[in-house]
Amino acid sequence: MQKTTKEWQKAVIGLFMLYAYNAPAEAAALYAKDVKSINNLSASVNSIPIVNWNIAGKVVSATGEALPGVTILLKGTTNGTATGVDGTYSLSVPETGGTLVFSFVGYTTQEKTFSGPGPLNITLADDAKALEEVVVVGYGAQKKSDITGSVVSVKSEDITVVPVTNASQALQGRVAGVNVTTSGSKPGAGVTVRIRGNRSFSAGNDPLYVIDGIPITGGLNDISPQDIESMEVLKDASATAIYGSRGANGVVLITTKRGKLGKPQLTYDSYVGFSQALSKVDVMNGAEFAEYKRESRRATGNYDDIDPDADAKLFQPVELESIELGRSTDYQDMMLRKGMIQNHQLGLNGGTESTKYALSLNFFQDNGIIKIQDMTRYTVRLNIDQQIGKRIKLGASTLASKSVINGYDLNPYDDALAENPLGVPYDEQGNLIFLPTNDGLRSNPLSELVPGANINREDRMRIFSSLYGELSIADGLTYRLNFGPDLIQSREGNFTGRLTNARRNNDPTAGTIENQVFNYTLENILNYNKTFAEKHSIGFTGLYSVQQRQFEETSINVQGVPAEQMEYYNLGSALTVSGVGSSYQRWNILSYMARVNYGFKDRYLITLTGRADGSSRFAEGQKWGIFPSVALAWNIQNEPFLHDVAWLSMLKLRTSYGETGNTGIDPYQTQGSLSRTTYSFGNTGVLGFRPGAIRNNDLRWETTRSANIGLDFGGWNNRITGTLEFYQQNTRDLLMNRQLPLTSGFGVVLANVGSTRNTGVELSLSTRVIPGNENGSFSWDIDLNAFANREKITKLFQGEEDDIGNAWFIGQPIRVFYDYEKIGIWQTDEAELAKVYGQQPGEIKVRDVNGDNKITADDRVILGSDRPKWQGGITQRFAYKGFDLSVFVFGQFGNMILSRIHDGDRTSLFGRYNSLDVDYWTPTNPTNAYPRPNQNQETPIYRSTLRYFDGTFVKVRNINLGYNVPTNFANRIRMQSLRIYATAQQPFVFSSYVSKYKGVDPEIDPDMTDVQTPSISQYLLGINVRF
Amino acid sequence: MKIKIIILLIFTGYLSSCNNLLEEEMHSQLTDNFINTAAGLESAVVAAYQPLRQYYGNERGMTTTVFGTDIYTYGSDGSFKFFNDYSSQLDARNTYSQEIWNNFYIGINTCNAIIERGPTVTDAPEATRNMRIGEAKFLRAHHYFILVQTYGPIHLSLQETTGVQTESSRSDIKEVYKVIVTDLEDAITKLPATTGSYGRATKAAAEHLLARVLLTRAISTAAETTDYERAATLAQNVIKNYNFSLLPDVFQVFAQDNEQNSEIIFAAQYINSPIYNGDGPNNASRFFLMEYDVQPGMKRDLPNGTPWKRFRPTNYLLNQVYQNREHDVRYEKFFKHVFYANNEASIPKVNGTPKYTVGDTAIWLPGVELPAAVINQKRYQVITPSKYTPKLYPSLRKFEDALRADNQANGVRDFPMMRLAETYLIAAEALMYSGNTAQAVQYINTLRQRSARVGKTPEETLLHQQAMTITEAELNIDFILEERARELVGEMFRWFDLVRTHKLVERVKLYNPEAAANIKETHILRPIPQDQIDRTTSNFPQNPGY
């Protein structure tokens, strides 16, 4: 099977190349014949008697670029043609004179009268407004007014104004319905993007990313955000259904910058800045720790305040010394530093009529706020478009990226928080003390930062290409072949030296994990666009595609590396091999898609799409899924009855309904698999295999049905524009890791069960409050978006019955916090009542919901959900003369968060590890906040109830102040333009979680399980130069 | 026209190759059909042993059986102290109850697959197949036996799970014991007397386990009248019919590198190879160890081990169980009395001169109080009983593990699950309850005399041995329980012994001060894991009191 796959791949590419280089003459002949026959046809339809004038010419843009595909119509007839790929046209007209109408997306329509045969060359002017409104959609581009689905576009200016590592962070707060969270501040940390909420339990909720037409896997971390021309977010089924089985979570289309006609133009964009922790976690200082430790002993009757030697009995010498000296070590402070971030991008862009190119080199570095964590990325991008003959266009966009991420899997910060502040990290000579106290588990957190002690390094290389060949077959009909190979090679190297907490003076360990991913997409696209009788516009897109992903991994771990400087580079020299592994995965998707657009008089638009996908990952007989959609739009402002309403520039009603799928599961899940175990008999090691996963012969697509109603509006010369949308999405056959009672021998099975519903409303509004003028008078713009999504489970395994084991409840969002409800701390005068519950004063008191005088599992309640009630962002832009200022504020309201700062060692309160500086209960401090420290409770009873907080926040995400140096000055220093700017990234956070409860950042990745490197603020200076 | 043909060719090319593109080929995983082959069956049997490592020598197994009893209480460290003090945190959400439950049920499903598919594996010789089925039955019985003792009435599953099962129910312990006994009877007929690969189940192991099961059932609500007699016979078979023997020096039973000694009937297997030593970890060497490593003259090293100070002997164990130290060497042999200096930097100094040097005694635990004058004479630290703390106390040496790769590595020693000394104790108890006290006493005395002190002369030795013998009048269940404590201390029997003899609450109240206030009848069973209850679609009741 593999052979055949490869063979036909070769055949296809070979055939195409052969055709592209040898066939142009014949193709041209064929083309000419087709045009003539169409003309003849139109002529006969309109009964025009004689054809004797021939008008020919060339259509170019203002910059002199040939414009292919420009529609030319003889006014008042259906007689027309379109320009070829070189911009030329030729049209036969009756010998009476008349007017030709030249129209093209993104250009002002122009009329030209003629009174005789001959050449007629035209320069079409850019329609600034129209140009702005061309929007990339799946497998093509459309004028905004022709769009029927829900598509939001983010342009490069908005992407580059925020200095982000990962381009999807630029969507945060800018697009209604899109929720973006970053997992902490570790350099290279991933980004979670959710479009219109979550719908899936197990098949993933990440949107599909499509770069230059090619769907990719693995996010956007390898791409320089400055290379992006635009990002389009497809939200409703009409827009995403053409991506069928991968479209359910929305689609983000990324278009990279391509070459433009003109002289070579050199650009340099750069920013440099520093980052610092948003704030530190408030843990106890030495004196506070000492008192807390005493209290933990008082609680068990092991600290006698009257005994003058009580401290001497409790504390070790170093602690006693610190108490006496009032000394306290702030490990957190010693671990954090000012991070440094820099980005440099050099671009070269230009082209002739036949060849256009864009080249960019980028260097990005983020040195995190903890010494051993950083990221460096180099990217090279080359986009080329080449015209061959009149009908063929070939092009490639290729990205090569190399990145190095250090310390991503290391988390020394957690240790710094827990370290006893009464210990001393350095001896008198300034050397690190490995065990600052006599607690054998707590080695010095600073020793983790010693160069070479702890290495965790990921080297990653990626070569991603999108190659295309386009052939104009006939008027309005093009065939396009896309081929997108994507190769990722990464190696993670780990080394843990002797003097680390993990090894505690034992032999060093090392290991590597290498993996290789090869993806490819091969697409055949047929496009046809035609307008009949000036009022019927028809578009057709057909697709046949193959996608494949192949993943291989090998890993090895060793122990006893002979010398620390060998790190993980000579694993063979180590004493023992402690683990070896390899794995392989492959999946394929086959697809057919068709889309029809029909527009009548630019007023009534309809789009029909259908896609059939076959996935190797599903069971026999369940592999194919069909995803149809329909969308209708009404450009109300084009109705005659609104012609007189001058202030109304746009009013469009859109509605769509369709189905999309989700196939985001690992391969081989339909085949029950065995899991490996180890054991030994005597001195012989043996491997065992036992049932590990239940076979599921019914696995099939997860399907989402969505309905969307949208209203686009604009008025007063587009001083106000906006969009209001309502939607509802029903997802069924959810792929769920259904949890099973272990009595069956299995804890989980992947199955299609249950349904969810997302309902939401989204509003985007842009207003030019004070429009500026060309002289740089004061201007003020506001962009605002607000959105609310309600996610709920509508069905589970047994219909409408809750699944407590998974904490899934009908009518609730997928993730809720289901736990006991803390109502305070048992007080001294409640001792009797506490005893009924087997508790004592000083312990956490939870609500006895059913009042049976026992706290059992039945007393758990749904405390809240991590889904915000609503979210919104507001960007204000001010400009005056050369200065511009933008302020971007973002907020999230009404969600609950699970705070890891209030979990783990930070609130274990047993007098051993340092703790969050909390108001804990003592007999003389009858607080209701935190329980009494107690040396015998490694975790206080019901401790999990201390972690939940209101996650509402408002953040000033970004303030950017820029200055465009006057052109004449820029020219004097041999630049075309020069802009300098300063940016403050996330300077302020407003939230009760921070102000009242000692939290650091309420924007928490819900999957995070410990306290990671804290969130940061960044301050940057940047320049943009154009030579 | 050519173009159209080419395009047509391209499309037909795709179409013809598309269907096999959607077929999956597995390379890196095995599917469940593998078990139907001889090699697959072998590997499934290996996997059926794996749950033993998840329990014996493992933190969850030891935490739930060693402390919370009359002989052990908590030390200073560890997150599961509620298994000792029976506070309200010992509830259905605790992870150990859940993990023990899950691991054994996974093991049971593996055994079910072997028992069900084994007979149809045609490419394996019938003798081999039978032996493997015997092993699976032995293991299934073992897993169910732990479960029924831990949780009471439990779900019985005797068939391999092939589809989604969300229902489960609790079978009366009578039913459960019936399955266990039948499985073991069958295993006895199928298993060989000896095995070529050490560590696999044998006939003797099955007989021993059945003896233990019957001894347990005999005093439960599932009791059958012949239980004690059968238990006695089985135990005696094990003592007589195989080549097992009590080692003359009881410490040798636990000497490292001597794990495969003639007293061991069956042991959970561990190996000194990081690749094959997974699925544990065995931390038995760590739990009992006092905090020696921060004391003067000491630092943490491999021979001494990692002190996790989880389990601390109760006064009852030290003063009553091991009261007789003159004739009985077990306290002396089982506990560590001296730590030798290994850290020059922390040796105390007098006028700049170190009090002792590396290799000299740094800590001595004499086990008794000494006059201050005697203590003051010593250059090193003397820790007498009055100075015991949750961090400093006599440390059990049975599981010392100095052959690990390093101090962070998991234990590499087999964990004895059945040894001949226990067979003697089973025989004695079963005989006593069958009315044959005379013979019972014989077994007890044989076992005790093995631990009699060896004197300077044979006569002296004989005197010690005589002092170790007991009379029929002295034999009762309390004596047996105490003898079991003396002999089997730390070997994961205690909690079960107290539950079996209905003495848990009584003895814990008497001897474990940390637990006395909380323990009640509820605690003779562990809570059913909340997950099991939450995920079961049928009703799965919790144990009373939780």
Short mmCIF file of N, CA and C in Angstrom, two decimals, chain A residues 1 8 12 19 438 440 502-503 506 522 524 544 559 577 584 588 590 592 614 616 623 668 671-674 677-683 685 688-690 694-695 738-740 742-744 746-747 798 820 838 857 860 912 935-936 938-939 941, chain B residues 3 14-15 17-18 20-22 24-25 27-28 30-32 43-44 47 49-50 53 74 77-79 81 88-89 93 101-102 105-106 109 155 161-162 166 168 198 200 269 271 274-276 278-279 294 300 406-408 530 532 534-537:
data_model
loop_
_atom_site.label_atom_id
_atom_site.label_comp_id
_atom_site.label_asym_id
_atom_site.label_seq_id
_atom_site.Cartn_x
_atom_site.Cartn_y
_atom_site.Cartn_z
N MET A 1 0.82 -1.21 0.00
CA MET A 1 0.00 0.00 0.00
C MET A 1 0.85 1.25 0.00
N TRP A 8 2.02 7.01 -6.85
CA TRP A 8 1.14 7.98 -7.49
C TRP A 8 1.45 9.40 -7.12
N VAL A 12 1.86 12.12 -10.01
CA VAL A 12 1.10 13.36 -10.08
C VAL A 12 2.04 14.55 -10.24
N TYR A 19 3.70 18.80 -17.75
CA TYR A 19 2.67 19.58 -18.40
C TYR A 19 3.02 21.07 -18.33
N ASN A 438 18.35 20.58 57.45
CA ASN A 438 18.54 19.14 57.51
C ASN A 438 17.36 18.34 56.98
N GLY A 440 16.08 16.29 54.32
CA GLY A 440 16.74 15.57 53.24
C GLY A 440 16.07 15.73 51.88
N ALA A 502 16.45 16.12 41.94
CA ALA A 502 16.05 14.82 41.41
C ALA A 502 17.08 13.74 41.70
N ARG A 503 18.35 14.10 41.72
CA ARG A 503 19.39 13.10 41.91
C ARG A 503 19.96 13.09 43.32
N ASN A 506 23.33 11.57 43.67
CA ASN A 506 23.53 10.27 43.05
C ASN A 506 23.95 10.45 41.60
N LEU A 522 -2.14 17.02 -0.38
CA LEU A 522 -2.14 17.15 -1.84
C LEU A 522 -3.56 17.50 -2.22
N ASN A 524 -6.30 18.98 -5.29
CA ASN A 524 -6.67 19.37 -6.65
C ASN A 524 -7.89 20.25 -6.54
N TYR A 544 -10.40 17.71 -4.55
CA TYR A 544 -10.10 16.34 -4.18
C TYR A 544 -8.77 16.40 -3.44
N GLN A 559 21.52 6.08 33.01
CA GLN A 559 21.91 6.50 34.35
C GLN A 559 23.39 6.24 34.53
N VAL A 577 21.41 1.47 31.03
CA VAL A 577 20.32 1.98 30.21
C VAL A 577 19.05 1.76 31.02
N TYR A 584 5.42 4.57 16.36
CA TYR A 584 5.08 4.94 14.99
C TYR A 584 3.58 5.12 14.89
N ASN A 588 -4.48 8.92 7.61
CA ASN A 588 -4.78 9.54 6.32
C ASN A 588 -6.19 10.08 6.33
N LEU A 590 -8.92 11.29 3.25
CA LEU A 590 -9.24 11.48 1.83
C LEU A 590 -10.47 12.37 1.75
N TYR A 592 -13.37 14.82 -0.69
CA TYR A 592 -13.96 15.43 -1.88
C TYR A 592 -14.81 16.59 -1.39
N GLY A 614 -12.96 10.79 4.32
CA GLY A 614 -12.73 9.44 4.83
C GLY A 614 -11.50 9.46 5.70
N SER A 616 -8.78 7.28 8.16
CA SER A 616 -8.29 5.94 8.51
C SER A 616 -8.49 5.64 9.98
N LYS A 623 -15.88 5.03 8.33
CA LYS A 623 -14.76 5.90 7.97
C LYS A 623 -15.20 7.18 7.25
N TYR A 668 -5.46 4.07 15.58
CA TYR A 668 -5.45 2.70 16.11
C TYR A 668 -6.39 2.50 17.30
N GLN A 671 -8.84 -0.58 17.35
CA GLN A 671 -8.31 -1.92 17.52
C GLN A 671 -7.86 -2.07 18.96
N GLY A 672 -8.49 -2.95 19.70
CA GLY A 672 -8.12 -3.14 21.11
C GLY A 672 -6.63 -3.40 21.22
N SER A 673 -5.97 -2.68 22.08
CA SER A 673 -4.52 -2.84 22.12
C SER A 673 -4.08 -3.39 23.48
N LEU A 674 -2.88 -3.93 23.47
CA LEU A 674 -2.32 -4.49 24.69
C LEU A 674 -1.36 -3.48 25.29
N THR A 677 3.91 -4.53 30.34
CA THR A 677 4.28 -4.48 31.75
C THR A 677 5.66 -5.11 31.89
N THR A 678 6.30 -4.84 33.01
CA THR A 678 7.59 -5.49 33.25
C THR A 678 7.49 -6.34 34.51
N TYR A 679 8.29 -7.35 34.55
CA TYR A 679 8.38 -8.19 35.73
C TYR A 679 9.68 -8.96 35.63
N SER A 680 9.95 -9.79 36.60
CA SER A 680 11.16 -10.60 36.51
C SER A 680 10.90 -11.93 37.19
N PHE A 681 11.59 -12.93 36.73
CA PHE A 681 11.59 -14.22 37.41
C PHE A 681 13.03 -14.50 37.79
N GLY A 682 13.30 -14.55 39.07
CA GLY A 682 14.69 -14.71 39.50
C GLY A 682 15.50 -13.54 39.00
N ASN A 683 16.57 -13.84 38.30
CA ASN A 683 17.41 -12.74 37.83
C ASN A 683 17.17 -12.42 36.36
N GLY A 685 14.81 -10.56 33.60
CA GLY A 685 13.74 -9.61 33.36
C GLY A 685 12.80 -10.15 32.29
N GLY A 688 5.62 -8.38 29.86
CA GLY A 688 4.29 -8.94 29.73
C GLY A 688 3.40 -8.02 28.91
N PHE A 689 2.37 -8.59 28.32
CA PHE A 689 1.37 -7.78 27.62
C PHE A 689 -0.01 -8.19 28.11
N ARG A 690 -0.81 -7.21 28.40
CA ARG A 690 -2.14 -7.53 28.89
C ARG A 690 -3.14 -6.57 28.23
N ILE A 694 -10.06 -1.35 25.36
CA ILE A 694 -11.14 -2.15 24.76
C ILE A 694 -11.28 -1.76 23.30
N ARG A 695 -11.46 -2.75 22.48
CA ARG A 695 -11.72 -2.53 21.06
C ARG A 695 -13.06 -1.80 20.91
N ARG A 738 -14.76 7.70 28.01
CA ARG A 738 -15.74 7.39 29.02
C ARG A 738 -15.08 6.60 30.14
N GLN A 739 -15.24 7.08 31.36
CA GLN A 739 -14.59 6.41 32.48
C GLN A 739 -15.45 5.26 32.97
N LEU A 740 -14.79 4.13 33.17
CA LEU A 740 -15.52 2.92 33.52
C LEU A 740 -15.14 2.49 34.93
N LEU A 742 -13.52 0.26 37.44
CA LEU A 742 -12.34 -0.57 37.20
C LEU A 742 -12.63 -2.05 37.41
N THR A 743 -13.78 -2.37 37.97
CA THR A 743 -14.10 -3.78 38.15
C THR A 743 -14.14 -4.50 36.81
N SER A 744 -14.27 -3.76 35.72
CA SER A 744 -14.26 -4.40 34.40
C SER A 744 -12.83 -4.61 33.92
N PHE A 746 -10.91 -2.20 33.02
CA PHE A 746 -10.54 -1.04 32.21
C PHE A 746 -11.07 0.21 32.88
N GLY A 747 -10.30 1.26 32.82
CA GLY A 747 -10.73 2.50 33.44
C GLY A 747 -11.41 3.42 32.46
N GLN A 798 -26.08 7.72 29.48
CA GLN A 798 -27.43 7.20 29.69
C GLN A 798 -28.45 8.29 29.42
N TYR A 820 -16.54 19.78 47.57
CA TYR A 820 -17.24 20.25 48.76
C TYR A 820 -17.20 21.77 48.77
N GLY A 838 -16.47 14.12 62.97
CA GLY A 838 -15.13 13.56 63.10
C GLY A 838 -14.05 14.61 62.93
N ALA A 857 -19.55 11.70 49.95
CA ALA A 857 -19.47 12.12 48.54
C ALA A 857 -20.73 12.83 48.09
N ARG A 860 -20.92 16.80 47.80
CA ARG A 860 -20.22 17.61 46.80
C ARG A 860 -21.23 18.39 45.96
N ARG A 912 6.38 22.02 57.54
CA ARG A 912 7.64 21.53 57.00
C ARG A 912 8.09 22.37 55.81
N GLN A 935 1.34 19.42 62.24
CA GLN A 935 2.46 18.66 61.71
C GLN A 935 2.06 17.26 61.23
N ASN A 936 0.91 16.79 61.67
CA ASN A 936 0.52 15.44 61.28
C ASN A 936 -0.44 15.37 60.10
N GLU A 938 -0.34 15.99 56.30
CA GLU A 938 0.38 16.44 55.11
C GLU A 938 -0.51 17.28 54.20
N THR A 939 -1.79 17.01 54.24
CA THR A 939 -2.74 17.92 53.61
C THR A 939 -3.91 18.08 54.55
N ILE A 941 -7.59 18.38 55.84
CA ILE A 941 -8.80 17.77 55.30
C ILE A 941 -9.59 18.83 54.50
N ILE B 3 -4.57 17.85 -22.33
CA ILE B 3 -4.64 18.29 -20.93
C ILE B 3 -5.76 17.58 -20.20
N TYR B 14 -5.70 8.88 -8.48
CA TYR B 14 -6.05 9.06 -7.06
C TYR B 14 -7.10 8.07 -6.63
N LEU B 15 -8.14 8.01 -7.47
CA LEU B 15 -9.29 7.24 -7.05
C LEU B 15 -8.94 5.79 -6.83
N SER B 17 -6.25 4.53 -5.87
CA SER B 17 -5.38 4.24 -4.73
C SER B 17 -6.00 4.66 -3.41
N CYS B 18 -7.21 5.23 -3.48
CA CYS B 18 -7.67 5.89 -2.27
C CYS B 18 -8.18 4.94 -1.22
N ASN B 20 -7.33 1.91 -0.11
CA ASN B 20 -6.42 1.32 0.87
C ASN B 20 -5.71 2.37 1.72
N LEU B 21 -5.79 3.63 1.30
CA LEU B 21 -5.24 4.69 2.15
C LEU B 21 -5.94 4.76 3.50
N LEU B 22 -7.17 4.31 3.52
CA LEU B 22 -7.94 4.45 4.76
C LEU B 22 -7.80 3.24 5.67
N GLU B 24 -5.75 1.01 8.34
CA GLU B 24 -4.69 1.25 9.33
C GLU B 24 -3.76 0.07 9.40
N GLU B 25 -2.51 0.37 9.50
CA GLU B 25 -1.54 -0.69 9.75
C GLU B 25 -0.88 -0.39 11.08
N HIS B 27 2.03 -0.83 13.65
CA HIS B 27 3.41 -1.30 13.74
C HIS B 27 3.93 -1.27 15.16
N SER B 28 3.50 -0.26 15.91
CA SER B 28 4.15 -0.08 17.20
C SER B 28 3.31 -0.57 18.37
N LEU B 30 0.54 -3.82 19.89
CA LEU B 30 0.00 -5.16 19.71
C LEU B 30 -1.50 -5.11 19.93
N THR B 31 -2.23 -5.89 19.15
CA THR B 31 -3.68 -5.95 19.37
C THR B 31 -4.00 -7.17 20.22
N ASP B 32 -5.24 -7.18 20.71
CA ASP B 32 -5.56 -8.20 21.70
C ASP B 32 -5.59 -9.62 21.14
N SER B 43 3.11 -14.01 27.51
CA SER B 43 3.29 -12.62 27.94
C SER B 43 2.13 -12.16 28.81
N ALA B 44 0.94 -12.69 28.56
CA ALA B 44 -0.20 -12.32 29.40
C ALA B 44 -0.02 -12.86 30.81
N ALA B 47 2.25 -10.70 32.61
CA ALA B 47 1.55 -9.47 33.01
C ALA B 47 0.64 -9.71 34.21
N TYR B 49 1.32 -11.29 36.79
CA TYR B 49 2.10 -11.15 38.03
C TYR B 49 2.32 -9.69 38.42
N GLN B 50 2.20 -8.81 37.43
CA GLN B 50 2.57 -7.41 37.65
C GLN B 50 1.86 -6.75 38.84
N ARG B 53 3.69 -6.34 42.17
CA ARG B 53 4.63 -5.24 42.38
C ARG B 53 3.93 -3.94 42.75
N TYR B 74 2.56 6.08 63.14
CA TYR B 74 3.28 6.88 62.15
C TYR B 74 4.55 7.51 62.70
N ASP B 77 6.97 11.59 58.87
CA ASP B 77 6.69 12.01 57.50
C ASP B 77 5.62 11.16 56.82
N GLY B 78 5.22 11.66 55.66
CA GLY B 78 4.31 10.88 54.83
C GLY B 78 2.94 11.50 54.72
N SER B 79 2.31 11.30 53.59
CA SER B 79 1.04 11.95 53.30
C SER B 79 -0.17 11.11 53.67
N LYS B 81 -0.99 9.60 56.66
CA LYS B 81 -1.05 9.30 58.08
C LYS B 81 -2.43 8.88 58.53
N SER B 88 -10.91 11.46 59.82
CA SER B 88 -11.96 11.51 58.81
C SER B 88 -11.40 11.64 57.39
N GLN B 89 -10.10 11.87 57.27
CA GLN B 89 -9.54 11.90 55.91
C GLN B 89 -9.47 10.52 55.27
N ARG B 93 -12.29 8.96 48.99
CA ARG B 93 -11.50 9.61 47.95
C ARG B 93 -10.02 9.31 48.07
N TRP B 101 -7.56 -1.19 44.55
CA TRP B 101 -8.74 -1.70 43.86
C TRP B 101 -8.47 -1.82 42.36
N ASN B 102 -8.05 -0.74 41.76
CA ASN B 102 -7.85 -0.71 40.30
C ASN B 102 -6.81 -1.73 39.85
N TYR B 105 -8.05 -5.33 40.05
CA TYR B 105 -9.07 -5.66 39.06
C TYR B 105 -8.50 -5.72 37.64
N ILE B 106 -7.52 -4.90 37.36
CA ILE B 106 -6.85 -5.01 36.06
C ILE B 106 -6.17 -6.38 35.98
N ASN B 109 -8.71 -9.13 35.35
CA ASN B 109 -9.14 -9.21 33.95
C ASN B 109 -8.08 -9.92 33.10
N HIS B 155 -17.12 -6.98 43.85
CA HIS B 155 -17.61 -7.41 42.53
C HIS B 155 -16.81 -8.63 42.07
N THR B 161 -13.34 -9.12 30.07
CA THR B 161 -14.20 -8.03 29.60
C THR B 161 -13.87 -7.75 28.14
N THR B 162 -14.88 -7.85 27.28
CA THR B 162 -14.60 -7.56 25.87
C THR B 162 -15.37 -6.35 25.38
N THR B 166 -20.45 -1.19 32.47
CA THR B 166 -20.59 -0.11 33.44
C THR B 166 -21.38 -0.55 34.66
N SER B 168 -21.82 -3.08 37.93
CA SER B 168 -21.09 -3.96 38.82
C SER B 168 -21.90 -4.09 40.09
N TYR B 198 12.31 -19.29 38.57
CA TYR B 198 12.10 -18.90 39.96
C TYR B 198 11.16 -17.71 40.05
N ARG B 200 7.77 -18.01 39.76
CA ARG B 200 6.43 -18.37 39.30
C ARG B 200 5.71 -19.17 40.40
N GLN B 269 8.56 -10.52 42.81
CA GLN B 269 9.91 -10.44 42.25
C GLN B 269 10.30 -9.02 41.87
N ILE B 271 14.06 -6.85 40.52
CA ILE B 271 15.33 -7.16 39.87
C ILE B 271 16.18 -5.90 39.80
N PRO B 274 17.07 -1.40 35.79
CA PRO B 274 16.05 -0.35 35.72
C PRO B 274 14.99 -0.62 34.65
N ILE B 275 15.34 -1.36 33.61
CA ILE B 275 14.38 -1.59 32.54
C ILE B 275 13.26 -2.53 33.00
N TYR B 276 13.64 -3.54 33.77
CA TYR B 276 12.65 -4.55 34.18
C TYR B 276 12.15 -4.34 35.60
N GLY B 278 10.37 -1.86 36.67
CA GLY B 278 9.30 -0.86 36.69
C GLY B 278 8.08 -1.38 37.44
N ASP B 279 6.99 -0.64 37.29
CA ASP B 279 5.70 -1.07 37.85
C ASP B 279 5.72 -1.23 39.36
N VAL B 294 20.87 13.18 59.45
CA VAL B 294 21.21 14.55 59.85
C VAL B 294 21.83 14.55 61.25
N ARG B 300 23.60 10.86 54.51
CA ARG B 300 22.85 9.83 53.83
C ARG B 300 23.78 9.04 52.91
N ASP B 406 21.65 3.43 43.21
CA ASP B 406 21.97 4.58 44.05
C ASP B 406 20.80 4.82 44.98
N ASN B 407 20.95 5.83 45.81
CA ASN B 407 19.96 6.04 46.85
C ASN B 407 18.62 6.56 46.35
N GLN B 408 18.57 6.99 45.09
CA GLN B 408 17.30 7.43 44.52
C GLN B 408 16.57 6.26 43.85
N GLN B 530 -14.47 6.02 45.66
CA GLN B 530 -15.59 6.83 45.17
C GLN B 530 -15.75 6.68 43.66
N GLN B 532 -15.37 4.09 41.84
CA GLN B 532 -16.12 2.88 41.54
C GLN B 532 -17.63 3.15 41.68
N ASP B 534 -19.10 6.17 41.65
CA ASP B 534 -19.54 7.20 40.71
C ASP B 534 -19.66 6.67 39.28
N ARG B 535 -18.78 5.76 38.90
CA ARG B 535 -18.77 5.31 37.51
C ARG B 535 -19.70 4.14 37.25
N THR B 536 -20.16 3.51 38.31
CA THR B 536 -21.03 2.36 38.12
C THR B 536 -22.45 2.83 37.87
N THR B 537 -23.06 2.25 36.83
CA THR B 537 -24.42 2.69 36.52
C THR B 537 -25.45 1.99 37.39
#
